mmCIF file with all atom_site columns, C-alpha atoms in Angstrom:
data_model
loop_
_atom_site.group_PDB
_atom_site.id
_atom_site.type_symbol
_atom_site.label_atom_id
_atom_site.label_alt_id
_atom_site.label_comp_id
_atom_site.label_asym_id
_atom_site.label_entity_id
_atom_site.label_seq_id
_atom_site.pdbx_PDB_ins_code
_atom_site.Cartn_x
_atom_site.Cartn_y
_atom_site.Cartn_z
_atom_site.occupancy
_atom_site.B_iso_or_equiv
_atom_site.pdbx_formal_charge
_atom_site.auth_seq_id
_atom_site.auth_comp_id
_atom_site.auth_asym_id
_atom_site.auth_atom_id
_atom_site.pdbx_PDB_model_num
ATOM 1  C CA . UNK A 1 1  ? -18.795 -9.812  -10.044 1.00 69.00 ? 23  UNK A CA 1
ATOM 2  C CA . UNK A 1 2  ? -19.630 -7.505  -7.359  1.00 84.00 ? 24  UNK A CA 1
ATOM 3  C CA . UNK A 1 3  ? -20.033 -3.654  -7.839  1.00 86.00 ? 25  UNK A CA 1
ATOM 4  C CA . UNK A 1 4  ? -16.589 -2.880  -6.405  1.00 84.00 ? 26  UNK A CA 1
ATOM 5  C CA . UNK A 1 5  ? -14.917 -5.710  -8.560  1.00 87.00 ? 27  UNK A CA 1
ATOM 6  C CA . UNK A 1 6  ? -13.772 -3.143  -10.801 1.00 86.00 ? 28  UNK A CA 1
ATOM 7  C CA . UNK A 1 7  ? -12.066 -0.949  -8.902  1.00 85.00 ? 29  UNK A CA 1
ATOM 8  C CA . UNK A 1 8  ? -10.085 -3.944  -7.338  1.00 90.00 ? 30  UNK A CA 1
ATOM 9  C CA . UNK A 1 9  ? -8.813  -4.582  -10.550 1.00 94.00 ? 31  UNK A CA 1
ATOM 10 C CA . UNK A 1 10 ? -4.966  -3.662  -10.550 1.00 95.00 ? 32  UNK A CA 1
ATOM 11 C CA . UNK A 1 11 ? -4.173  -5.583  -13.796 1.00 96.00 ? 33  UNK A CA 1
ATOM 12 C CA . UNK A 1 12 ? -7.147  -3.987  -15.792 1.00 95.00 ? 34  UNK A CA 1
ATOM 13 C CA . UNK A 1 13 ? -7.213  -0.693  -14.406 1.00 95.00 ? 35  UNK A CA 1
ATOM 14 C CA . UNK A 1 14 ? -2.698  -0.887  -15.640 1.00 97.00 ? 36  UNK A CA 1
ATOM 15 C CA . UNK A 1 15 ? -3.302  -1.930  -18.766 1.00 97.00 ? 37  UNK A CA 1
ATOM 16 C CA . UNK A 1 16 ? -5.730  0.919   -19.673 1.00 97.00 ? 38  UNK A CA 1
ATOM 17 C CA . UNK A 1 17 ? -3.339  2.985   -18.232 1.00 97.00 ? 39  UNK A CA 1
ATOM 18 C CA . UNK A 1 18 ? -0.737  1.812   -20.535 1.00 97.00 ? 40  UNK A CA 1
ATOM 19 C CA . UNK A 1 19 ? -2.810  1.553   -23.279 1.00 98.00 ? 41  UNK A CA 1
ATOM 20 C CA . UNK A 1 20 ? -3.991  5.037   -23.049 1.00 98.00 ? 42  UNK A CA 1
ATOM 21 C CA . UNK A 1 21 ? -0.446  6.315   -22.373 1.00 98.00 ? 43  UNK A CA 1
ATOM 22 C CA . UNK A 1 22 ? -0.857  7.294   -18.584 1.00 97.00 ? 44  UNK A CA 1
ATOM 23 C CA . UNK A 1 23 ? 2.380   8.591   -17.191 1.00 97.00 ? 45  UNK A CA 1
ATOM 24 C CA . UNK A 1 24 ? 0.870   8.353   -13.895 1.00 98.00 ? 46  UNK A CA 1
ATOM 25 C CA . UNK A 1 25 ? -2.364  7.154   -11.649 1.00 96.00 ? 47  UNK A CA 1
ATOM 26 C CA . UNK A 1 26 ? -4.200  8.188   -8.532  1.00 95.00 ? 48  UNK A CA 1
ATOM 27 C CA . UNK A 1 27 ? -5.622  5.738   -6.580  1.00 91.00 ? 49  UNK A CA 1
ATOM 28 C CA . UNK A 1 28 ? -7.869  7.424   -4.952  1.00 88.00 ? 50  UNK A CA 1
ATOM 29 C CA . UNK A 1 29 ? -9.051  7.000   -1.291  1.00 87.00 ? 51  UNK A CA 1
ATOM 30 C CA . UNK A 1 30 ? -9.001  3.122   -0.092  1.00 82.00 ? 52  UNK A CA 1
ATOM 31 C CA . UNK A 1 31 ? -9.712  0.639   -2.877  1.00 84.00 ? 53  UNK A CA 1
ATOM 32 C CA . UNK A 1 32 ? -6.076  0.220   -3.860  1.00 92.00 ? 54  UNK A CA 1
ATOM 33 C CA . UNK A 1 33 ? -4.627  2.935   -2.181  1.00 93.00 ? 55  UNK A CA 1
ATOM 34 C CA . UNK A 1 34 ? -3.142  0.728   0.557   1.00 92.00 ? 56  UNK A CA 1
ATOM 35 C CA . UNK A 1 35 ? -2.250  -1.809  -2.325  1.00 94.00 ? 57  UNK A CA 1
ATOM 36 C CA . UNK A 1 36 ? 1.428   -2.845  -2.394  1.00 96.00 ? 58  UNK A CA 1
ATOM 37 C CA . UNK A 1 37 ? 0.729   -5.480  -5.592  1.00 96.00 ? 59  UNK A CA 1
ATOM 38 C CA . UNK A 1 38 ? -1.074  -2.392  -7.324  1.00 97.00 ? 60  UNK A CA 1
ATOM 39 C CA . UNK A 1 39 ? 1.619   0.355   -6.312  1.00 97.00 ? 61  UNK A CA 1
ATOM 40 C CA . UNK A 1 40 ? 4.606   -2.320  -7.926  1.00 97.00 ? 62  UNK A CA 1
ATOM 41 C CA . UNK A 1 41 ? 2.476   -2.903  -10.759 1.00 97.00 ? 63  UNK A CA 1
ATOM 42 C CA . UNK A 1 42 ? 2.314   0.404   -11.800 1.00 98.00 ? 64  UNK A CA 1
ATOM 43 C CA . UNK A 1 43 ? 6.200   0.780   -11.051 1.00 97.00 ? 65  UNK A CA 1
ATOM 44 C CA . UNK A 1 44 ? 7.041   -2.408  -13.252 1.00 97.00 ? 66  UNK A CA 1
ATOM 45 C CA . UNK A 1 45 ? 5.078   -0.561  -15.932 1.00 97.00 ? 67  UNK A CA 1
ATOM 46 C CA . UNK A 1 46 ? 6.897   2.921   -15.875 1.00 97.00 ? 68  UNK A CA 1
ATOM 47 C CA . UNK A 1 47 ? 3.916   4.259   -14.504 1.00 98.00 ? 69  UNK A CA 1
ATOM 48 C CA . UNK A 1 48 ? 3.998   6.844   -11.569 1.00 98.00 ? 70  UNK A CA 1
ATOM 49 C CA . UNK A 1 49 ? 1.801   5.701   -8.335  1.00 97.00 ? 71  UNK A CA 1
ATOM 50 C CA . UNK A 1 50 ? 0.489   8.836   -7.005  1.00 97.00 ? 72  UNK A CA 1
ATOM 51 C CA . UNK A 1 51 ? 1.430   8.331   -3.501  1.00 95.00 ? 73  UNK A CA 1
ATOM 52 C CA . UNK A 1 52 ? 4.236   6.025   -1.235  1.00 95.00 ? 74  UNK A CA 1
ATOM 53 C CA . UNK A 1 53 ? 5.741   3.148   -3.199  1.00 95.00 ? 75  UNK A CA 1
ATOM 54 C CA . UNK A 1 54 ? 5.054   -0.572  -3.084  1.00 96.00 ? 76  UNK A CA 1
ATOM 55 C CA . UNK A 1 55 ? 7.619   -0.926  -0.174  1.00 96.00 ? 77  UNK A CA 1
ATOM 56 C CA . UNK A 1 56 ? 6.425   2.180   2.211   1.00 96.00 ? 78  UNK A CA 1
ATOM 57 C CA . UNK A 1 57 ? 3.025   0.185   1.520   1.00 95.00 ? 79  UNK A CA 1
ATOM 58 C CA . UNK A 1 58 ? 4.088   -2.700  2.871   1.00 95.00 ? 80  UNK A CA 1
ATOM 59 C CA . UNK A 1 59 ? 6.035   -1.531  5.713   1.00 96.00 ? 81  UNK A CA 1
ATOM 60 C CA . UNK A 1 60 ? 3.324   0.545   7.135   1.00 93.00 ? 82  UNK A CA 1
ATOM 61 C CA . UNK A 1 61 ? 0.947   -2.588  6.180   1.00 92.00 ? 83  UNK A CA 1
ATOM 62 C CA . UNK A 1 62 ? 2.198   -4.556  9.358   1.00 91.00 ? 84  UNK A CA 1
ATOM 63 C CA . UNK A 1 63 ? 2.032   -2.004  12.182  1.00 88.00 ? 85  UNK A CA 1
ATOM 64 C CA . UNK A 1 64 ? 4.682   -3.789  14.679  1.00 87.00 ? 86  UNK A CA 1
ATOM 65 C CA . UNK A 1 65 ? 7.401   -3.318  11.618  1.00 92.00 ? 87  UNK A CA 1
ATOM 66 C CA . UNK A 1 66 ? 6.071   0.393   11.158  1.00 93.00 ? 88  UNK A CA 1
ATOM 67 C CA . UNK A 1 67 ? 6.583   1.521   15.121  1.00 92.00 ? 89  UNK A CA 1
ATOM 68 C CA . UNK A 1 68 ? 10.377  -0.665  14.500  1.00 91.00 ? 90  UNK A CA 1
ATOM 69 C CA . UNK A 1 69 ? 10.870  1.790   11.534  1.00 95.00 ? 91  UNK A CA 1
ATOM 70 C CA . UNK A 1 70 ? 9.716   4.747   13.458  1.00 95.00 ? 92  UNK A CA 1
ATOM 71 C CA . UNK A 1 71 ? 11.828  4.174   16.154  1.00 93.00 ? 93  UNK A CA 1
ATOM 72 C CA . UNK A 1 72 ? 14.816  3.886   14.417  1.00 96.00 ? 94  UNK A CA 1
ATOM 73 C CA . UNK A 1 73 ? 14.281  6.964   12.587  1.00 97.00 ? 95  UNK A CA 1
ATOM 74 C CA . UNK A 1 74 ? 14.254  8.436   15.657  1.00 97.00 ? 96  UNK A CA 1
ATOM 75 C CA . UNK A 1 75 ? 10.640  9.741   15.934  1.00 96.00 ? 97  UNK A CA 1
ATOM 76 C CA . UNK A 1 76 ? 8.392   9.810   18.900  1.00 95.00 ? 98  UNK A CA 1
ATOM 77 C CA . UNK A 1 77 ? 5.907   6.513   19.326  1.00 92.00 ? 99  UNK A CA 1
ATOM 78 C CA . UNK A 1 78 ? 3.917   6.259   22.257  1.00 90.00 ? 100 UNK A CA 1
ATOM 79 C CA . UNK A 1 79 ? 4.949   3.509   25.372  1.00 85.00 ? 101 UNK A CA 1
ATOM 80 C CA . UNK A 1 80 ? 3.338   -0.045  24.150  1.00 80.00 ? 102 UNK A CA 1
ATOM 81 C CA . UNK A 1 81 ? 4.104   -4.034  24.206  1.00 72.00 ? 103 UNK A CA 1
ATOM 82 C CA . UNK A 1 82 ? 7.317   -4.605  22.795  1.00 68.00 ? 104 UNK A CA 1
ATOM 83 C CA . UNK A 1 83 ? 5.639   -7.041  19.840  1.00 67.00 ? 105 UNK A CA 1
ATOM 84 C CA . UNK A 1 84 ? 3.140   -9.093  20.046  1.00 71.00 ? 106 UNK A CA 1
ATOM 85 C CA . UNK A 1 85 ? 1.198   -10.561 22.794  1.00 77.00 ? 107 UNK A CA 1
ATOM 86 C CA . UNK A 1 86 ? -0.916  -13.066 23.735  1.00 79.00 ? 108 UNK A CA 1
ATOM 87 C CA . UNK A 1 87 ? -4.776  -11.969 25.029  1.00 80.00 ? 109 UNK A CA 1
ATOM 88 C CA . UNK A 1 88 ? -4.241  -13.173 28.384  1.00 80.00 ? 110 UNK A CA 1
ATOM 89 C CA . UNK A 1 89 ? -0.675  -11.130 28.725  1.00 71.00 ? 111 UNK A CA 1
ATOM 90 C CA . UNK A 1 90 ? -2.701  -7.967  27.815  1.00 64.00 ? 112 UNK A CA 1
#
């Protein structure tokens, strides 16, 4: 195992959590931060993810269905290709 192994762990680093009788859990910076699987793991659990849920995660995960979002909530997004291109069209 590598030295960051353990800080990947979403199942291990949950069932401490539970175990210990967590209510809640920061994930820090990175690591699992950005981790959708971790964020509904710790929802299916009763425990509190300390920043946006499992869904917000994976919305903002795929950046073409983030700019859709933000453009139907009616925010500003700068002028770009309307999805994805090819190399040779940009």
């Amino acid at each position: 195992a590598t030295p960051v192994a353990p800080y990947l762990d979403a199942q291990a680093i949950v069932a401490i959590a539970v175990k210990e009788g967590c209510t809640a859990v920061h994930p820090g910076y990175g690591f699992l931060s950005e981790n959708e699987h971790f964020a509904r793991l710790c929802a299916e659990k009763g425990i509190k993810f300390v920043g946006p849920d499992a869904d917000t995660i994976d919305l903002f995960g795929d950046k073409t269905k983030a700019k859709e979002a933000a453009v139907k909530a009616g925010l500003p997004v700068l002028t770009s290709s309307p999805g994805m291109v090819k190399a040779a069209e940009a």
